[in-house]
């Protein structure tokens, strides 16, 4: 089976989480360590930017050149790019081949209407102090858009800086059929184990945050979950493949 | 390392311990000694940063419980021979440190006990407590979360034990390291717990470069790029493997060291050799 990393980055910008620093995520670094970890494909998205048309184009170009290795997500700020999201996203998905969207800010009706029409998944992680209210950002969108698939990165908390959001994220995935958890960038592995133990096998997606984080560590975490063959196949790629395959 | 260093010299005297019976202790100690007396093809792997025991607050994992049985299960899987254990969060530490000694005795040969103290809350009482904890209970190091006072540092220097300190800011190490050059200071989490601030990782590398008595504990550095940088810039001599079990999984933390693909001898220094050298400085003195 091909292992698919649902959460990786390419291109220039800033880190997604604070304290931010300038970065330029290189394809070579991603593929080299990804290959060492026996990861077949990476879903790549831009580093953090003010607006995303250029960054998305770069991601789409690289995905086209490395079709077998890369899958692309657009990124957008529903707040800073308001008014042009539907058009931009439709082009990026229908003409440029991107397969989902990473939300830089809380998803709005404008963004979710476009996503719903395109049948692509949305990845969103509340940043700043908003991590304290993970549910606040997910209950209403998940209920209002039951056909949109939402991916919560990091089992709810990047690097496990706080522990309660991990449990809240697991509860959200239990409550809503359309909420999924990505296991990238978790510092306290016991919450990944908790998610794997408590959630149905189709709810967790393997991810690494590469090349910001080392994909070899992410892959080792997947191994340490000691899943059955079928469960491993789902978490390792099939679940994500199913989410991105809804776009006709 | 001294021959037989890990075969009982670190285990506490029985008379001082609560918990397991004297008979249990002797059986366990004999079993552990026999196992360790067999030819060992590599130096022991030691995790310098593990919490164990119970607490009463129940407001967070680290004020509730750190179960040694769970830790041992993961240690075994990770190939860790011994772990330095110290208490989880408390206001004062006399009882929690006794609990640590009791856990060390319950699992002979598997744990090295460290005391923990709060230099502010326990001011004026630390010297007699720490002397007793090392000389009677067999503890061999000190874990701190706040800046050590002269009372703490003088006692630690007298005992020849290392301090593993998780500071609010790495900069706090500077004056202490300068004022007490003979005290070995292990800077926890490579300067930043769970990589909450990558700048503190860089500050930690810089601080260790400035002071030869500072060592960096690798535990819970989620951004492993800074671990690579620390090893590249400081060399393996100043890096000490740790995990922060049970909050952070030792199997992944040791994987990050092995992933560096260092020459065997260098990897062994990080995985236990350096710490064993620090622990061997213990001065028994009079009980």
Short mmCIF file of C-alpha atoms in Angstrom, two decimals:
data_model
loop_
_atom_site.label_atom_id
_atom_site.label_comp_id
_atom_site.label_asym_id
_atom_site.label_seq_id
_atom_site.Cartn_x
_atom_site.Cartn_y
_atom_site.Cartn_z
CA UNK A 1 0.00 0.00 0.00
CA UNK A 2 1.05 3.60 -0.54
CA UNK A 3 1.37 5.63 2.63
CA UNK A 4 0.02 9.16 2.15
CA UNK A 5 1.11 12.02 4.38
CA UNK A 6 -1.91 14.36 4.52
CA UNK A 7 -0.07 17.33 6.01
CA UNK A 8 3.15 18.70 4.50
CA UNK A 9 4.36 22.09 3.28
CA UNK A 10 6.15 23.60 0.30
CA UNK A 11 7.30 27.08 -0.61
CA UNK A 12 8.19 30.32 1.12
CA UNK A 13 6.37 32.19 3.86
CA UNK A 14 6.14 31.91 7.62
CA UNK A 15 5.57 28.99 9.94
CA UNK A 16 1.89 28.40 10.67
CA UNK A 17 2.34 28.54 14.43
CA UNK A 18 4.00 31.06 16.69
CA UNK A 19 6.51 32.32 17.41
CA UNK A 20 6.67 32.54 13.64
CA UNK A 21 9.83 32.50 11.58
CA UNK A 22 10.54 32.94 7.88
CA UNK A 23 10.77 29.62 6.06
CA UNK A 24 11.29 28.21 2.61
CA UNK A 25 10.22 24.60 2.48
CA UNK A 26 12.13 22.80 -0.26
CA UNK A 27 10.81 19.94 -2.32
CA UNK A 28 14.14 18.07 -2.14
CA UNK A 29 14.15 18.06 1.67
CA UNK A 30 10.59 16.80 1.76
CA UNK A 31 11.08 14.03 -0.76
CA UNK A 32 14.44 12.88 0.57
CA UNK A 33 13.29 12.32 4.12
CA UNK A 34 9.86 11.20 2.97
CA UNK A 35 11.50 8.46 0.89
CA UNK A 36 13.62 7.43 3.84
CA UNK A 37 10.43 7.06 5.85
CA UNK A 38 8.80 5.05 3.01
CA UNK A 39 6.07 7.62 2.56
CA UNK A 40 4.69 7.30 -0.96
CA UNK A 41 2.89 10.61 -1.36
CA UNK A 42 2.63 13.91 0.47
CA UNK A 43 -0.29 16.31 0.46
CA UNK A 44 1.47 19.68 0.33
CA UNK A 45 0.14 23.13 1.15
CA UNK A 46 1.77 26.57 1.28
CA UNK A 47 3.62 28.05 4.22
CA UNK A 48 1.70 30.89 5.88
CA UNK A 49 1.26 33.99 3.71
CA UNK A 50 -0.86 37.15 3.76
CA UNK A 51 -2.68 36.07 0.60
CA UNK A 52 -2.28 32.84 -1.28
CA UNK A 53 -2.68 33.11 -5.05
CA UNK A 54 1.08 32.95 -5.73
CA UNK A 55 1.79 30.32 -3.11
CA UNK A 56 -1.05 28.14 -4.38
CA UNK A 57 0.25 28.42 -7.93
CA UNK A 58 3.68 27.20 -6.83
CA UNK A 59 2.12 24.25 -5.03
CA UNK A 60 -0.02 23.41 -8.06
CA UNK A 61 2.98 23.62 -10.42
CA UNK A 62 5.05 21.29 -8.27
CA UNK A 63 2.16 18.86 -7.95
CA UNK A 64 1.80 18.76 -11.71
CA UNK A 65 5.53 18.04 -12.12
CA UNK A 66 5.50 15.32 -9.45
CA UNK A 67 2.05 13.82 -9.91
CA UNK A 68 2.95 10.48 -8.40
CA UNK A 69 4.53 12.01 -5.33
CA UNK A 70 2.49 15.09 -4.48
CA UNK A 71 -1.12 16.03 -3.89
CA UNK A 72 -1.85 19.74 -3.44
CA UNK A 73 -4.06 21.73 -1.10
CA UNK A 74 -4.72 25.42 -1.65
CA UNK A 75 -4.54 27.75 1.33
CA UNK A 76 -6.75 30.77 1.88
CA UNK A 77 -7.57 33.35 4.48
CA UNK A 78 -11.38 33.61 4.61
CA UNK A 79 -10.99 37.01 6.25
CA UNK A 80 -8.16 38.65 4.25
CA UNK A 81 -9.28 37.21 0.91
CA UNK A 82 -13.01 37.68 1.44
CA UNK A 83 -15.01 38.35 -1.70
CA UNK A 84 -12.74 36.42 -4.05
CA UNK A 85 -12.63 32.99 -2.45
CA UNK A 86 -15.17 31.17 -4.60
CA UNK A 87 -13.60 32.23 -7.86
CA UNK A 88 -10.03 31.59 -6.73
CA UNK A 89 -10.80 28.23 -5.23
CA UNK A 90 -12.81 27.07 -8.22
CA UNK A 91 -9.89 27.86 -10.52
CA UNK A 92 -7.37 26.24 -8.20
CA UNK A 93 -9.38 23.05 -7.95
CA UNK A 94 -10.88 22.74 -11.44
CA UNK A 95 -8.01 24.13 -13.53
CA UNK A 96 -4.92 23.70 -11.36
CA UNK A 97 -5.70 20.32 -9.81
CA UNK A 98 -5.62 21.17 -6.10
CA UNK A 99 -7.68 18.82 -3.96
CA UNK A 100 -8.56 20.62 -0.74
CA UNK A 101 -8.11 23.85 1.18
CA UNK A 102 -6.16 24.81 4.26
CA UNK A 103 -7.97 27.60 6.09
CA UNK A 104 -5.88 30.45 7.50
CA UNK A 105 -8.57 31.79 9.83
CA UNK A 106 -12.04 30.57 10.81
CA UNK A 107 -14.02 29.18 7.87
CA UNK A 108 -16.79 31.53 6.69
CA UNK A 109 -19.99 30.85 4.79
CA UNK A 110 -18.38 32.20 1.63
CA UNK A 111 -15.57 29.66 1.87
CA UNK A 112 -17.75 26.75 2.93
CA UNK A 113 -20.29 27.35 0.15
CA UNK A 114 -17.44 27.13 -2.38
CA UNK A 115 -15.98 24.05 -0.71
CA UNK A 116 -19.38 22.41 -0.62
CA UNK A 117 -19.88 23.00 -4.35
CA UNK A 118 -16.42 21.62 -5.12
CA UNK A 119 -16.70 18.59 -2.79
CA UNK A 120 -13.24 19.11 -1.32
CA UNK A 121 -12.13 18.79 2.32
CA UNK A 122 -11.24 21.75 4.59
CA UNK A 123 -8.34 21.68 7.02
CA UNK A 124 -8.52 24.25 9.81
CA UNK A 125 -6.61 24.72 13.07
CA UNK A 126 -7.53 27.65 15.32
CA UNK A 127 -4.33 29.59 16.07
CA UNK A 128 -3.37 32.21 18.64
CA UNK A 129 -5.45 31.89 21.80
CA UNK A 130 -8.27 30.32 19.82
CA UNK A 131 -7.01 26.81 20.54
CA UNK A 132 -8.80 27.15 23.86
CA UNK A 133 -12.11 27.08 22.02
CA UNK A 134 -11.67 24.34 19.47
CA UNK A 135 -15.35 23.39 19.69
CA UNK A 136 -16.46 26.97 19.12
CA UNK A 137 -14.90 26.83 15.65
CA UNK A 138 -16.17 23.38 14.75
CA UNK A 139 -19.65 22.76 16.18
CA UNK A 140 -21.49 25.25 13.98
CA UNK A 141 -19.63 24.65 10.68
CA UNK A 142 -19.81 20.87 11.14
CA UNK A 143 -23.56 21.06 11.80
CA UNK A 144 -24.32 23.68 9.14
CA UNK A 145 -22.33 21.91 6.41
CA UNK A 146 -22.86 18.18 7.00
CA UNK A 147 -21.60 17.31 3.50
CA UNK A 148 -18.31 19.17 3.95
CA UNK A 149 -15.44 17.13 5.40
CA UNK A 150 -13.42 18.95 8.07
CA UNK A 151 -9.89 17.90 9.02
CA UNK A 152 -8.64 18.99 12.45
CA UNK A 153 -4.82 18.91 12.37
CA UNK A 154 -2.58 17.68 15.18
CA UNK A 155 -5.40 15.80 16.97
CA UNK A 156 -6.51 19.26 18.05
CA UNK A 157 -3.29 20.68 19.48
CA UNK A 158 -0.01 21.45 17.72
CA UNK A 159 2.94 19.95 19.60
CA UNK A 160 0.58 19.12 22.51
CA UNK A 161 1.24 22.53 24.03
CA UNK A 162 -2.03 22.04 25.89
CA UNK A 163 -3.67 18.69 26.56
CA UNK A 164 -7.45 19.43 26.80
CA UNK A 165 -7.87 20.25 23.07
CA UNK A 166 -6.71 16.73 22.18
CA UNK A 167 -9.62 15.27 24.09
CA UNK A 168 -11.99 17.88 22.70
CA UNK A 169 -10.90 17.05 19.14
CA UNK A 170 -11.49 13.34 19.72
CA UNK A 171 -14.97 14.16 21.07
CA UNK A 172 -15.73 16.33 18.03
CA UNK A 173 -14.73 13.49 15.71
CA UNK A 174 -17.01 11.15 17.66
CA UNK A 175 -19.95 13.56 17.47
CA UNK A 176 -19.77 14.61 13.81
CA UNK A 177 -19.62 12.18 10.93
CA UNK A 178 -17.85 14.83 8.81
CA UNK A 179 -14.98 15.65 11.26
CA UNK A 180 -11.62 13.87 10.87
CA UNK A 181 -8.36 14.14 12.81
CA UNK A 182 -4.89 14.40 11.34
CA UNK A 183 -2.14 12.95 13.56
CA UNK A 184 0.69 15.23 12.42
CA UNK A 185 2.76 17.33 14.83
CA UNK A 186 1.58 15.86 18.12
CA UNK A 187 4.07 16.06 21.01
CA UNK A 188 2.30 13.72 23.41
CA UNK A 189 1.81 10.48 21.53
CA UNK A 190 -0.63 9.06 24.06
CA UNK A 191 -3.35 11.28 22.56
CA UNK A 192 -2.76 9.77 19.13
CA UNK A 193 -3.09 6.36 20.76
CA UNK A 194 -6.26 7.56 22.49
CA UNK A 195 -7.73 8.71 19.18
CA UNK A 196 -6.86 5.43 17.47
CA UNK A 197 -8.37 3.46 20.33
CA UNK A 198 -11.59 5.44 20.67
CA UNK A 199 -12.50 6.48 17.13
CA UNK A 200 -13.77 4.41 14.21
CA UNK A 201 -10.99 3.35 11.85
CA UNK A 202 -12.00 5.85 9.15
CA UNK A 203 -11.54 8.95 11.33
CA UNK A 204 -7.75 9.35 11.60
CA UNK A 205 -5.42 10.53 8.85
CA UNK A 206 -1.66 10.01 8.85
CA UNK A 207 0.28 13.29 8.59
CA UNK A 208 3.75 14.59 9.43
CA UNK A 209 4.07 18.41 9.16
CA UNK A 210 7.16 17.78 7.00
CA UNK A 211 9.55 19.36 6.31
CA UNK A 212 8.93 21.59 9.36
CA UNK A 213 9.01 18.36 11.31
CA UNK A 214 10.88 15.20 10.42
CA UNK A 215 8.59 12.82 8.52
CA UNK A 216 10.58 9.86 9.82
CA UNK A 217 9.33 10.62 13.33
CA UNK A 218 5.76 10.90 12.06
CA UNK A 219 6.05 7.56 10.31
CA UNK A 220 7.47 5.94 13.44
CA UNK A 221 4.43 7.21 15.34
CA UNK A 222 2.19 5.48 12.79
CA UNK A 223 4.13 2.24 13.30
CA UNK A 224 3.89 2.53 17.08
CA UNK A 225 0.10 2.63 16.89
CA UNK A 226 0.33 -1.12 16.14
CA UNK A 227 -2.85 -1.11 14.09
CA UNK A 228 -4.29 -4.14 12.35
CA UNK A 229 -3.45 -4.41 8.66
CA UNK A 230 -6.78 -2.95 7.54
CA UNK A 231 -6.76 -0.19 10.14
CA UNK A 232 -3.19 0.74 9.21
CA UNK A 233 -4.14 0.91 5.53
CA UNK A 234 -7.02 3.26 6.31
CA UNK A 235 -5.08 5.60 8.59
CA UNK A 236 -1.99 5.38 6.39
CA UNK A 237 -3.74 6.63 3.25
CA UNK A 238 -7.13 5.21 2.34
CA UNK A 239 -9.07 7.57 4.61
CA UNK A 240 -7.42 10.61 3.09
CA UNK A 241 -7.77 9.21 -0.41
CA UNK A 242 -11.51 8.86 0.21
CA UNK A 243 -11.83 12.49 1.32
CA UNK A 244 -10.07 13.91 -1.73
CA UNK A 245 -11.87 11.61 -4.13
CA UNK A 246 -15.26 13.21 -3.65
CA UNK A 247 -14.43 15.98 -6.10
CA UNK A 248 -15.67 14.83 -9.48
CA UNK B 1 32.23 4.28 33.72
CA UNK B 2 33.18 2.44 36.90
CA UNK B 3 32.76 -1.36 36.75
CA UNK B 4 29.51 -2.32 38.41
CA UNK B 5 28.31 1.25 38.42
CA UNK B 6 24.79 0.25 37.57
CA UNK B 7 24.61 -2.94 39.58
CA UNK B 8 23.39 -1.57 42.85
CA UNK B 9 25.55 1.37 43.80
CA UNK B 10 22.60 3.59 42.91
CA UNK B 11 20.00 1.58 44.72
CA UNK B 12 18.85 2.96 48.06
CA UNK B 13 19.54 1.38 51.44
CA UNK B 14 16.58 -0.80 52.43
CA UNK B 15 16.08 0.54 55.92
CA UNK B 16 15.05 3.95 54.67
CA UNK B 17 12.29 2.79 52.38
CA UNK B 18 8.57 2.61 52.74
CA UNK B 19 6.59 0.31 50.44
CA UNK B 20 8.14 -3.02 49.44
CA UNK B 21 9.22 -5.43 52.15
CA UNK B 22 12.86 -6.08 52.93
CA UNK B 23 12.44 -9.58 51.47
CA UNK B 24 10.96 -8.22 48.21
CA UNK B 25 13.76 -5.75 48.02
CA UNK B 26 16.44 -8.42 48.49
CA UNK B 27 14.87 -10.75 45.92
CA UNK B 28 14.51 -7.96 43.43
CA UNK B 29 17.99 -6.62 44.04
CA UNK B 30 19.48 -10.10 43.62
CA UNK B 31 17.56 -10.66 40.38
CA UNK B 32 18.57 -7.28 39.03
CA UNK B 33 22.20 -7.78 40.00
CA UNK B 34 22.25 -11.23 38.36
CA UNK B 35 20.81 -9.85 35.16
CA UNK B 36 23.29 -7.04 35.09
CA UNK B 37 26.19 -9.32 35.97
CA UNK B 38 25.80 -11.07 32.62
CA UNK B 39 28.10 -9.86 29.87
CA UNK B 40 26.76 -6.62 28.44
CA UNK B 41 27.62 -5.88 24.86
CA UNK B 42 26.82 -2.17 25.14
CA UNK B 43 26.70 0.48 27.85
CA UNK B 44 23.31 0.88 29.52
CA UNK B 45 20.79 3.17 27.88
CA UNK B 46 19.55 5.69 30.47
CA UNK B 47 16.63 8.09 30.14
CA UNK B 48 17.49 11.17 32.24
CA UNK B 49 13.98 12.63 32.39
CA UNK B 50 11.02 10.61 33.63
CA UNK B 51 8.30 11.49 36.11
CA UNK B 52 6.75 8.92 38.43
CA UNK B 53 4.35 8.75 41.32
CA UNK B 54 1.04 10.23 42.33
CA UNK B 55 -0.27 13.70 43.17
CA UNK B 56 -3.53 15.00 44.61
CA UNK B 57 -4.65 17.97 42.54
CA UNK B 58 -6.12 15.98 39.61
CA UNK B 59 -6.18 19.11 37.41
CA UNK B 60 -3.75 17.90 34.73
CA UNK B 61 -1.93 14.67 33.88
CA UNK B 62 1.14 15.89 35.80
CA UNK B 63 -0.87 16.56 38.97
CA UNK B 64 -2.54 13.16 38.88
CA UNK B 65 -0.40 10.08 38.24
CA UNK B 66 2.68 8.84 36.42
CA UNK B 67 2.47 5.07 36.54
CA UNK B 68 5.87 3.33 36.68
CA UNK B 69 4.43 0.10 35.24
CA UNK B 70 3.38 1.91 32.06
CA UNK B 71 6.76 3.63 31.86
CA UNK B 72 8.60 0.32 32.22
CA UNK B 73 6.52 -1.25 29.45
CA UNK B 74 7.53 1.52 27.03
CA UNK B 75 11.14 1.57 28.30
CA UNK B 76 11.44 -2.13 27.54
CA UNK B 77 10.08 -1.67 24.05
CA UNK B 78 12.44 1.25 23.44
CA UNK B 79 15.51 -0.62 24.72
CA UNK B 80 15.96 1.71 27.68
CA UNK B 81 17.75 -0.04 30.55
CA UNK B 82 17.19 2.56 33.25
CA UNK B 83 15.28 5.78 33.73
CA UNK B 84 15.95 8.62 36.15
CA UNK B 85 12.63 9.20 37.89
CA UNK B 86 11.46 12.18 39.92
CA UNK B 87 8.08 13.33 41.25
CA UNK B 88 5.27 15.01 39.31
CA UNK B 89 3.90 18.38 40.52
CA UNK B 90 3.57 19.11 44.24
CA UNK B 91 3.93 22.09 46.58
CA UNK B 92 6.60 20.41 48.69
CA UNK B 93 8.50 17.21 48.04
CA UNK B 94 9.53 15.31 51.15
CA UNK B 95 6.79 12.67 50.75
CA UNK B 96 6.94 12.52 46.92
CA UNK B 97 10.69 11.92 47.14
CA UNK B 98 10.09 9.03 49.53
CA UNK B 99 7.63 7.66 47.02
CA UNK B 100 10.34 7.88 44.34
CA UNK B 101 12.75 5.89 46.55
CA UNK B 102 10.04 3.34 47.11
CA UNK B 103 9.42 2.95 43.36
CA UNK B 104 13.17 2.51 42.76
CA UNK B 105 13.18 -0.29 45.31
CA UNK B 106 10.06 -1.91 43.88
CA UNK B 107 11.70 -2.30 40.46
CA UNK B 108 15.34 -3.09 41.21
CA UNK B 109 17.85 -2.10 38.59
CA UNK B 110 15.30 -0.25 36.44
CA UNK B 111 15.16 3.23 37.92
CA UNK B 112 17.55 5.82 39.31
CA UNK B 113 15.82 8.07 41.81
CA UNK B 114 16.14 11.84 41.69
CA UNK B 115 14.74 14.20 44.30
CA UNK B 116 12.66 17.21 43.40
CA UNK B 117 12.39 20.37 45.48
CA UNK B 118 10.92 23.84 45.39
CA UNK B 119 13.71 26.18 46.56
CA UNK B 120 11.15 28.84 47.56
CA UNK B 121 8.46 26.78 49.28
CA UNK B 122 11.00 24.63 51.08
CA UNK B 123 13.62 27.31 51.80
CA UNK B 124 15.74 26.65 54.85
CA UNK B 125 14.92 22.93 54.94
CA UNK B 126 16.45 21.76 51.69
CA UNK B 127 19.96 20.91 52.85
CA UNK B 128 18.96 18.35 55.52
CA UNK B 129 16.26 16.92 53.29
CA UNK B 130 18.50 16.50 50.25
CA UNK B 131 21.38 15.03 52.27
CA UNK B 132 18.97 12.49 53.74
CA UNK B 133 17.37 11.75 50.40
CA UNK B 134 20.71 11.01 48.78
CA UNK B 135 22.53 9.34 51.65
CA UNK B 136 19.67 7.39 53.22
CA UNK B 137 17.12 6.97 50.44
CA UNK B 138 19.69 6.53 47.66
CA UNK B 139 18.53 9.34 45.37
CA UNK B 140 21.20 10.54 42.96
CA UNK B 141 20.16 13.84 41.41
CA UNK B 142 17.84 16.82 41.75
CA UNK B 143 15.04 18.03 39.48
CA UNK B 144 14.02 21.70 39.62
CA UNK B 145 11.50 23.94 37.92
CA UNK B 146 12.61 27.20 39.52
CA UNK B 147 15.95 28.91 39.96
CA UNK B 148 18.17 27.12 42.50
CA UNK B 149 19.15 29.12 45.58
CA UNK B 150 22.64 29.05 47.15
CA UNK B 151 21.21 26.67 49.74
CA UNK B 152 20.37 24.20 46.97
CA UNK B 153 23.55 24.71 44.98
CA UNK B 154 25.87 24.38 47.96
CA UNK B 155 24.22 21.12 48.96
CA UNK B 156 24.29 19.75 45.43
CA UNK B 157 28.00 20.65 45.16
CA UNK B 158 28.68 18.90 48.45
CA UNK B 159 26.89 15.75 47.22
CA UNK B 160 28.33 15.81 43.70
CA UNK B 161 24.95 15.20 42.09
CA UNK B 162 23.62 16.75 38.87
CA UNK B 163 20.66 19.12 38.66
CA UNK B 164 18.15 18.70 35.87
CA UNK B 165 16.42 22.05 35.60
CA UNK B 166 13.47 23.08 33.45
CA UNK B 167 13.68 26.89 33.57
CA UNK B 168 11.13 29.45 32.44
CA UNK B 169 13.85 30.98 30.27
CA UNK B 170 17.19 29.54 29.24
CA UNK B 171 18.89 32.83 30.17
CA UNK B 172 18.39 31.94 33.85
CA UNK B 173 21.17 29.36 33.52
CA UNK B 174 23.90 31.87 32.85
CA UNK B 175 24.57 33.22 36.35
CA UNK B 176 24.10 29.85 38.03
CA UNK B 177 26.47 28.04 35.68
CA UNK B 178 29.05 30.78 36.14
CA UNK B 179 28.78 30.91 39.93
CA UNK B 180 28.90 27.12 40.40
CA UNK B 181 31.21 25.75 37.70
CA UNK B 182 31.62 22.44 39.54
CA UNK B 183 27.89 21.75 39.54
CA UNK B 184 26.63 19.83 36.52
CA UNK B 185 23.47 21.41 35.14
CA UNK B 186 21.23 19.53 32.74
CA UNK B 187 19.04 21.93 30.80
CA UNK B 188 15.73 20.17 30.27
CA UNK B 189 13.87 19.89 26.96
CA UNK B 190 16.74 21.33 24.93
CA UNK B 191 15.59 24.66 26.37
CA UNK B 192 11.94 24.59 25.32
CA UNK B 193 9.35 22.07 26.46
CA UNK B 194 7.47 20.68 23.43
CA UNK B 195 9.34 23.22 21.28
CA UNK B 196 6.94 25.93 22.43
CA UNK B 197 9.53 28.57 21.49
CA UNK B 198 12.18 27.53 18.96
CA UNK B 199 14.32 30.55 19.96
CA UNK B 200 14.88 28.94 23.36
CA UNK B 201 16.33 25.87 21.63
CA UNK B 202 18.91 28.12 20.00
CA UNK B 203 19.53 29.89 23.30
CA UNK B 204 20.12 26.52 24.96
CA UNK B 205 22.75 25.56 22.39
CA UNK B 206 24.43 28.90 22.91
CA UNK B 207 24.31 28.57 26.70
CA UNK B 208 25.89 25.12 26.59
CA UNK B 209 28.62 26.47 24.32
CA UNK B 210 29.36 29.17 26.90
CA UNK B 211 29.45 26.94 30.00
CA UNK B 212 31.19 23.54 30.08
CA UNK B 213 29.07 22.43 33.04
CA UNK B 214 25.81 22.65 31.06
CA UNK B 215 24.37 19.60 29.31
CA UNK B 216 21.26 19.50 27.14
CA UNK B 217 18.47 17.01 27.79
CA UNK B 218 16.82 15.99 24.54
CA UNK B 219 13.36 15.23 25.92
CA UNK B 220 10.25 16.66 24.26
CA UNK B 221 12.05 18.65 21.58
CA UNK B 222 9.27 18.16 19.03
CA UNK B 223 11.18 20.13 16.41
CA UNK B 224 13.97 17.61 16.06
CA UNK B 225 15.87 19.91 13.68
CA UNK B 226 17.19 21.67 16.81
CA UNK B 227 18.37 18.39 18.26
CA UNK B 228 20.33 17.79 15.07
CA UNK B 229 21.72 21.31 15.33
CA UNK B 230 22.73 20.82 18.98
CA UNK B 231 24.61 17.60 18.22
CA UNK B 232 26.30 19.14 15.18
CA UNK B 233 27.39 22.29 17.01
CA UNK B 234 28.19 20.98 20.48
CA UNK B 235 29.24 17.41 19.77
CA UNK B 236 27.74 14.37 21.49
CA UNK B 237 29.59 14.98 24.78
CA UNK B 238 27.12 17.61 25.92
CA UNK B 239 23.88 15.93 24.97
CA UNK B 240 21.95 13.69 27.35
CA UNK B 241 19.04 11.54 26.22
CA UNK B 242 15.74 12.18 28.02
CA UNK B 243 12.07 11.70 27.23
CA UNK B 244 9.75 13.41 29.75
CA UNK B 245 7.80 10.20 30.21
CA UNK B 246 4.96 9.59 30.72
CA UNK B 247 3.70 12.73 28.96
CA UNK B 248 6.09 12.22 26.05
CA UNK B 249 6.68 8.74 24.68
CA UNK B 250 10.21 7.41 25.21
CA UNK B 251 9.91 5.21 22.10
CA UNK B 252 9.62 8.26 19.85
CA UNK B 253 12.21 10.24 21.80
CA UNK B 254 14.84 7.53 21.46
CA UNK B 255 13.93 7.15 17.79
CA UNK B 256 14.93 10.82 17.32
CA UNK B 257 18.41 10.02 18.65
CA UNK B 258 18.81 6.87 16.58
CA UNK B 259 17.56 8.75 13.54
CA UNK B 260 20.69 10.94 13.74
CA UNK B 261 22.71 7.88 12.62
CA UNK B 262 25.74 8.84 14.65
CA UNK B 263 28.77 6.60 15.00
CA UNK B 264 27.93 3.97 17.64
CA UNK B 265 30.27 5.40 20.26
CA UNK B 266 28.77 8.88 19.93
CA UNK B 267 25.25 7.56 20.10
CA UNK B 268 26.12 5.62 23.25
CA UNK B 269 27.46 8.77 24.86
CA UNK B 270 24.11 10.49 24.32
CA UNK B 271 22.03 7.48 25.27
CA UNK B 272 23.67 6.93 28.63
CA UNK B 273 27.43 7.36 28.70
CA UNK B 274 27.40 11.08 29.43
CA UNK B 275 24.83 10.77 32.19
CA UNK B 276 26.64 7.82 33.78
CA UNK B 277 29.75 9.98 33.94
CA UNK B 278 27.82 12.70 35.79
CA UNK B 279 26.16 10.25 38.18
CA UNK B 280 29.54 8.70 39.04
CA UNK B 281 30.60 11.98 40.68
CA UNK B 282 28.34 11.30 43.66
CA UNK B 283 30.15 11.71 46.97
CA UNK B 284 28.66 9.45 49.60
CA UNK B 285 29.93 11.17 52.74
CA UNK B 286 28.51 10.40 56.16
CA UNK B 287 24.84 9.49 56.43
#
